[in-house]
PDB file of C-alpha atoms in Angstrom:
ATOM      1  CA  THR A 723      44.520  13.197  42.985  1.00 48.00           C
ATOM      2  CA  GLU A 724      41.812  15.826  43.480  1.00 59.00           C
ATOM      3  CA  SER A 725      40.682  15.410  39.886  1.00 56.00           C
ATOM      4  CA  ILE A 726      40.598  11.635  40.202  1.00 55.00           C
ATOM      5  CA  SER A 727      38.728  11.716  43.513  1.00 56.00           C
ATOM      6  CA  LEU A 728      36.191  14.167  42.115  1.00 58.00           C
ATOM      7  CA  VAL A 729      35.453  11.948  39.116  1.00 61.00           C
ATOM      8  CA  GLN A 730      35.310   8.931  41.428  1.00 57.00           C
ATOM      9  CA  ALA A 731      32.654  10.617  43.605  1.00 55.00           C
ATOM     10  CA  LEU A 732      30.496  11.382  40.561  1.00 60.00           C
ATOM     11  CA  SER A 733      30.973   8.103  38.714  1.00 60.00           C
ATOM     12  CA  SER A 734      28.466   5.643  40.120  1.00 50.00           C
ATOM     13  CA  ALA A 735      27.031   5.512  36.580  1.00 53.00           C
ATOM     14  CA  PRO A 736      29.870   6.934  34.448  1.00 56.00           C
ATOM     15  CA  GLU A 737      28.960   9.050  31.452  1.00 59.00           C
ATOM     16  CA  ALA A 738      30.264   7.586  28.206  1.00 71.00           C
ATOM     17  CA  SER A 739      30.375  10.969  26.472  1.00 82.00           C
ATOM     18  CA  PRO A 740      32.917  13.512  27.719  1.00 89.00           C
ATOM     19  CA  GLN A 741      31.758  15.869  30.422  1.00 89.00           C
ATOM     20  CA  LEU A 742      33.433  18.951  31.825  1.00 92.00           C
ATOM     21  CA  ILE A 743      33.555  19.084  35.620  1.00 90.00           C
ATOM     22  CA  LEU A 744      34.358  22.433  37.233  1.00 94.00           C
ATOM     23  CA  ASP A 745      35.270  22.303  40.920  1.00 92.00           C
ATOM     24  CA  ILE A 746      35.134  25.962  41.920  1.00 93.00           C
ATOM     25  CA  GLY A 747      36.889  26.135  45.254  1.00 90.00           C
ATOM     26  CA  SER A 748      38.154  29.003  47.339  1.00 90.00           C
ATOM     27  CA  ASP A 749      41.575  29.530  45.751  1.00 93.00           C
ATOM     28  CA  GLN A 750      41.392  27.658  42.463  1.00 93.00           C
ATOM     29  CA  THR A 751      39.067  26.011  40.012  1.00 95.00           C
ATOM     30  CA  ILE A 752      39.874  22.506  38.859  1.00 93.00           C
ATOM     31  CA  ALA A 753      38.591  21.843  35.338  1.00 95.00           C
ATOM     32  CA  VAL A 754      38.354  18.158  34.445  1.00 92.00           C
ATOM     33  CA  ILE A 755      37.271  16.465  31.261  1.00 93.00           C
ATOM     34  CA  ALA A 756      36.106  12.974  32.153  1.00 88.00           C
ATOM     35  CA  SER A 757      34.440  10.118  30.325  1.00 85.00           C
ATOM     36  CA  GLY A 758      33.727   6.566  31.307  1.00 80.00           C
ATOM     37  CA  GLY A 759      34.589   7.376  34.919  1.00 76.00           C
ATOM     38  CA  THR A 760      38.165   8.343  33.975  1.00 80.00           C
ATOM     39  CA  VAL A 761      39.988  11.672  34.005  1.00 82.00           C
ATOM     40  CA  ARG A 762      40.989  12.468  30.406  1.00 89.00           C
ATOM     41  CA  GLU A 763      42.386  15.997  30.925  1.00 90.00           C
ATOM     42  CA  SER A 764      42.669  18.309  33.897  1.00 91.00           C
ATOM     43  CA  ILE A 765      43.888  21.846  34.582  1.00 94.00           C
ATOM     44  CA  ASN A 766      43.976  24.142  37.586  1.00 94.00           C
ATOM     45  CA  ILE A 767      42.780  27.721  37.078  1.00 96.00           C
ATOM     46  CA  ALA A 768      43.638  30.532  39.491  1.00 95.00           C
ATOM     47  CA  VAL A 769      40.108  31.975  39.468  1.00 95.00           C
ATOM     48  CA  ALA A 770      37.761  30.913  42.235  1.00 95.00           C
ATOM     49  CA  GLY A 771      35.664  32.002  45.210  1.00 94.00           C
ATOM     50  CA  SER A 772      38.220  34.218  46.925  1.00 95.00           C
ATOM     51  CA  GLN A 773      38.807  36.147  43.686  1.00 96.00           C
ATOM     52  CA  PHE A 774      35.038  36.661  43.357  1.00 96.00           C
ATOM     53  CA  SER A 775      34.921  38.047  46.909  1.00 96.00           C
ATOM     54  CA  GLN A 776      37.970  40.277  46.371  1.00 96.00           C
ATOM     55  CA  ALA A 777      36.476  41.732  43.193  1.00 96.00           C
ATOM     56  CA  LEU A 778      33.219  42.511  45.003  1.00 96.00           C
ATOM     57  CA  MET A 779      35.089  44.054  47.953  1.00 96.00           C
ATOM     58  CA  GLN A 780      37.115  46.347  45.724  1.00 96.00           C
ATOM     59  CA  SER A 781      34.335  47.410  43.366  1.00 95.00           C
ATOM     60  CA  GLN A 782      31.683  47.943  46.048  1.00 94.00           C
ATOM     61  CA  LYS A 783      34.053  49.160  48.784  1.00 96.00           C
ATOM     62  CA  ILE A 784      32.630  46.663  51.254  1.00 96.00           C
ATOM     63  CA  SER A 785      34.053  44.278  53.854  1.00 96.00           C
ATOM     64  CA  LEU A 786      34.925  40.645  53.172  1.00 96.00           C
ATOM     65  CA  ALA A 787      31.875  39.511  55.166  1.00 96.00           C
ATOM     66  CA  GLU A 788      29.603  41.756  53.089  1.00 96.00           C
ATOM     67  CA  ALA A 789      31.218  40.548  49.846  1.00 96.00           C
ATOM     68  CA  GLU A 790      30.735  36.912  50.853  1.00 95.00           C
ATOM     69  CA  LYS A 791      27.088  37.614  51.674  1.00 95.00           C
ATOM     70  CA  LEU A 792      26.547  39.430  48.356  1.00 95.00           C
ATOM     71  CA  LYS A 793      28.200  36.579  46.470  1.00 95.00           C
ATOM     72  CA  ALA A 794      26.085  33.943  48.251  1.00 94.00           C
ATOM     73  CA  GLU A 795      22.743  35.744  48.152  1.00 94.00           C
ATOM     74  CA  VAL A 796      22.801  37.784  44.918  1.00 94.00           C
ATOM     75  CA  GLY A 797      25.703  36.437  42.866  1.00 93.00           C
ATOM     76  CA  LEU A 798      25.113  36.851  39.133  1.00 95.00           C
ATOM     77  CA  THR A 799      21.386  37.556  39.414  1.00 94.00           C
ATOM     78  CA  ALA A 800      21.427  41.357  39.862  1.00 91.00           C
ATOM     79  CA  GLU A 801      23.483  44.512  39.446  1.00 87.00           C
ATOM     80  CA  PRO A 802      26.039  45.611  40.463  1.00 87.00           C
ATOM     81  CA  SER A 803      27.482  42.275  41.581  1.00 91.00           C
ATOM     82  CA  ALA A 804      26.624  40.529  38.297  1.00 94.00           C
ATOM     83  CA  VAL A 805      28.852  42.835  36.224  1.00 94.00           C
ATOM     84  CA  VAL A 806      31.779  42.504  38.633  1.00 95.00           C
ATOM     85  CA  LEU A 807      31.487  38.716  38.819  1.00 96.00           C
ATOM     86  CA  GLN A 808      31.075  38.337  35.051  1.00 96.00           C
ATOM     87  CA  ARG A 809      34.264  40.331  34.548  1.00 95.00           C
ATOM     88  CA  THR A 810      36.081  38.068  37.023  1.00 95.00           C
ATOM     89  CA  LEU A 811      34.699  34.929  35.372  1.00 97.00           C
ATOM     90  CA  GLN A 812      35.997  35.908  31.922  1.00 96.00           C
ATOM     91  CA  SER A 813      39.520  34.592  32.558  1.00 94.00           C
ATOM     92  CA  LEU A 814      38.046  31.340  33.871  1.00 96.00           C
ATOM     93  CA  LEU A 815      35.938  30.998  30.725  1.00 97.00           C
ATOM     94  CA  VAL A 816      38.969  31.629  28.491  1.00 97.00           C
ATOM     95  CA  GLU A 817      40.922  28.822  30.192  1.00 97.00           C
ATOM     96  CA  VAL A 818      37.981  26.425  30.080  1.00 97.00           C
ATOM     97  CA  ARG A 819      37.350  27.099  26.387  1.00 97.00           C
ATOM     98  CA  MET A 820      41.033  26.427  25.641  1.00 97.00           C
ATOM     99  CA  LEU A 821      40.785  23.097  27.493  1.00 97.00           C
ATOM    100  CA  MET A 822      37.608  22.161  25.609  1.00 96.00           C
ATOM    101  CA  ASN A 823      39.172  23.088  22.250  1.00 96.00           C
ATOM    102  CA  TYR A 824      42.333  21.150  23.072  1.00 96.00           C
ATOM    103  CA  TRP A 825      40.268  18.099  24.021  1.00 95.00           C
ATOM    104  CA  GLN A 826      38.195  18.268  20.849  1.00 95.00           C
ATOM    105  CA  LYS A 827      41.297  18.545  18.634  1.00 96.00           C
ATOM    106  CA  LYS A 828      43.074  15.741  20.490  1.00 95.00           C
ATOM    107  CA  SER A 829      40.174  13.287  20.721  1.00 94.00           C
ATOM    108  CA  GLY A 830      37.754  14.346  18.016  1.00 94.00           C
ATOM    109  CA  GLU A 831      35.004  14.390  20.671  1.00 93.00           C
ATOM    110  CA  ARG A 832      33.011  17.358  21.902  1.00 93.00           C
ATOM    111  CA  VAL A 833      32.288  17.877  25.576  1.00 93.00           C
ATOM    112  CA  ALA A 834      28.613  17.035  26.053  1.00 90.00           C
ATOM    113  CA  LYS A 835      27.769  18.389  29.495  1.00 90.00           C
ATOM    114  CA  LEU A 836      28.971  20.737  32.246  1.00 93.00           C
ATOM    115  CA  VAL A 837      28.881  19.621  35.889  1.00 91.00           C
ATOM    116  CA  VAL A 838      29.696  22.255  38.514  1.00 92.00           C
ATOM    117  CA  THR A 839      30.751  21.606  42.098  1.00 89.00           C
ATOM    118  CA  GLY A 840      32.782  23.191  44.873  1.00 87.00           C
ATOM    119  CA  GLY A 841      32.139  25.808  47.515  1.00 86.00           C
ATOM    120  CA  SER A 842      31.293  28.604  45.065  1.00 89.00           C
ATOM    121  CA  SER A 843      29.193  26.429  42.774  1.00 89.00           C
ATOM    122  CA  SER A 844      25.933  27.378  44.454  1.00 89.00           C
ATOM    123  CA  MET A 845      26.373  31.094  43.728  1.00 94.00           C
ATOM    124  CA  PRO A 846      23.033  32.354  42.352  1.00 96.00           C
ATOM    125  CA  GLY A 847      23.019  32.611  38.563  1.00 96.00           C
ATOM    126  CA  LEU A 848      26.332  30.787  38.074  1.00 96.00           C
ATOM    127  CA  LEU A 849      25.036  27.632  36.363  1.00 95.00           C
ATOM    128  CA  PRO A 850      23.014  29.412  33.653  1.00 96.00           C
ATOM    129  CA  TYR A 851      25.850  31.903  33.091  1.00 97.00           C
ATOM    130  CA  LEU A 852      28.495  29.202  32.631  1.00 97.00           C
ATOM    131  CA  GLY A 853      26.189  27.011  30.562  1.00 96.00           C
ATOM    132  CA  SER A 854      25.255  29.765  28.136  1.00 96.00           C
ATOM    133  CA  ASN A 855      28.833  31.032  27.794  1.00 97.00           C
ATOM    134  CA  LEU A 856      30.226  27.551  27.158  1.00 96.00           C
ATOM    135  CA  GLY A 857      27.324  26.320  25.043  1.00 95.00           C
ATOM    136  CA  LEU A 858      26.696  23.375  27.348  1.00 95.00           C
ATOM    137  CA  GLU A 859      23.881  22.072  29.499  1.00 91.00           C
ATOM    138  CA  ALA A 860      24.989  22.951  33.035  1.00 92.00           C
ATOM    139  CA  GLN A 861      24.019  21.124  36.191  1.00 88.00           C
ATOM    140  CA  GLN A 862      25.027  21.048  39.827  1.00 84.00           C
ATOM    141  CA  ALA A 863      27.087  17.987  40.748  1.00 78.00           C
ATOM    142  CA  VAL A 864      25.093  15.451  42.713  1.00 70.00           C
ATOM    143  CA  PRO A 865      26.824  12.559  44.441  1.00 60.00           C
ATOM    144  CA  ASP A 866      25.390   9.087  44.280  1.00 56.00           C
ATOM    145  CA  THR A 867      22.424   8.898  46.657  1.00 54.00           C
ATOM    146  CA  GLN A 868      23.830   5.798  48.351  1.00 51.00           C
ATOM    147  CA  TYR A 869      26.354   8.012  50.160  1.00 53.00           C
ATOM    148  CA  LYS A 870      24.950   9.851  53.159  1.00 56.00           C
ATOM    149  CA  VAL A 871      26.258  12.050  55.946  1.00 55.00           C
ATOM    150  CA  GLN A 872      24.489  11.608  59.251  1.00 58.00           C
ATOM    151  CA  GLY A 873      21.980  14.414  59.794  1.00 59.00           C
ATOM    152  CA  GLN A 874      22.058  15.672  56.176  1.00 57.00           C
ATOM    153  CA  ASP A 875      19.893  14.893  53.176  1.00 61.00           C
ATOM    154  CA  GLN A 876      22.730  15.208  50.705  1.00 56.00           C
ATOM    155  CA  ILE A 877      26.487  15.622  50.625  1.00 53.00           C
ATOM    156  CA  SER A 878      27.518  19.220  49.984  1.00 50.00           C
ATOM    157  CA  PRO A 879      29.218  19.743  46.589  1.00 51.00           C
ATOM    158  CA  LYS A 880      32.323  21.086  48.323  1.00 48.00           C
ATOM    159  CA  PHE A 881      32.909  17.662  49.922  1.00 50.00           C
ATOM    160  CA  LEU A 882      32.832  15.586  46.716  1.00 51.00           C
ATOM    161  CA  PRO A 883      36.645  15.279  46.456  1.00 48.00           C
ATOM    162  CA  VAL A 884      36.726  13.932  50.019  1.00 46.00           C
ATOM    163  CA  LEU A 885      34.021  11.407  49.175  1.00 46.00           C
ATOM    164  CA  GLY A 886      35.970  10.346  46.081  1.00 45.00           C
ATOM    165  CA  LEU A 887      39.113   9.779  48.148  1.00 40.00           C
ATOM    166  CA  ALA A 888      37.148   7.558  50.510  1.00 44.00           C
ATOM    167  CA  LEU A 889      35.921   5.354  47.670  1.00 44.00           C
TER     168      LEU A 889
END
């Protein structure tokens, strides 16, 4: 249901060509291939925000609060956090590539675009890193502008599955 609700929240004008949606949460990443507003394939990957923080804590010998701050403020844009995070992201990239290859063999269609959402999706440097490693144009997920939360300009990417459930 999380995959379906995520696609629902992003599908006010559904893409006809397949797109890869990565919902990078705290404990897992949900990878969804969607087209025409429908989930075509979906997998859960055990690499996400908490693993990024743990890797930073261990490598830098810092507290969880410091690791979270480093992840949010520096992310993949500078050493030494970039190397640690890239190493952690490798297993995520392997799983995502396998999903993309499976989809292409099954359907004969290539994934055209990468859309990233979730609590860790705003980590500095993440979008260009994922895009270049997957060979896709990467963009931050943006919900339809008709949906608003009182007192906010835009719905946070981490709340897209909740929005999709409400639709």
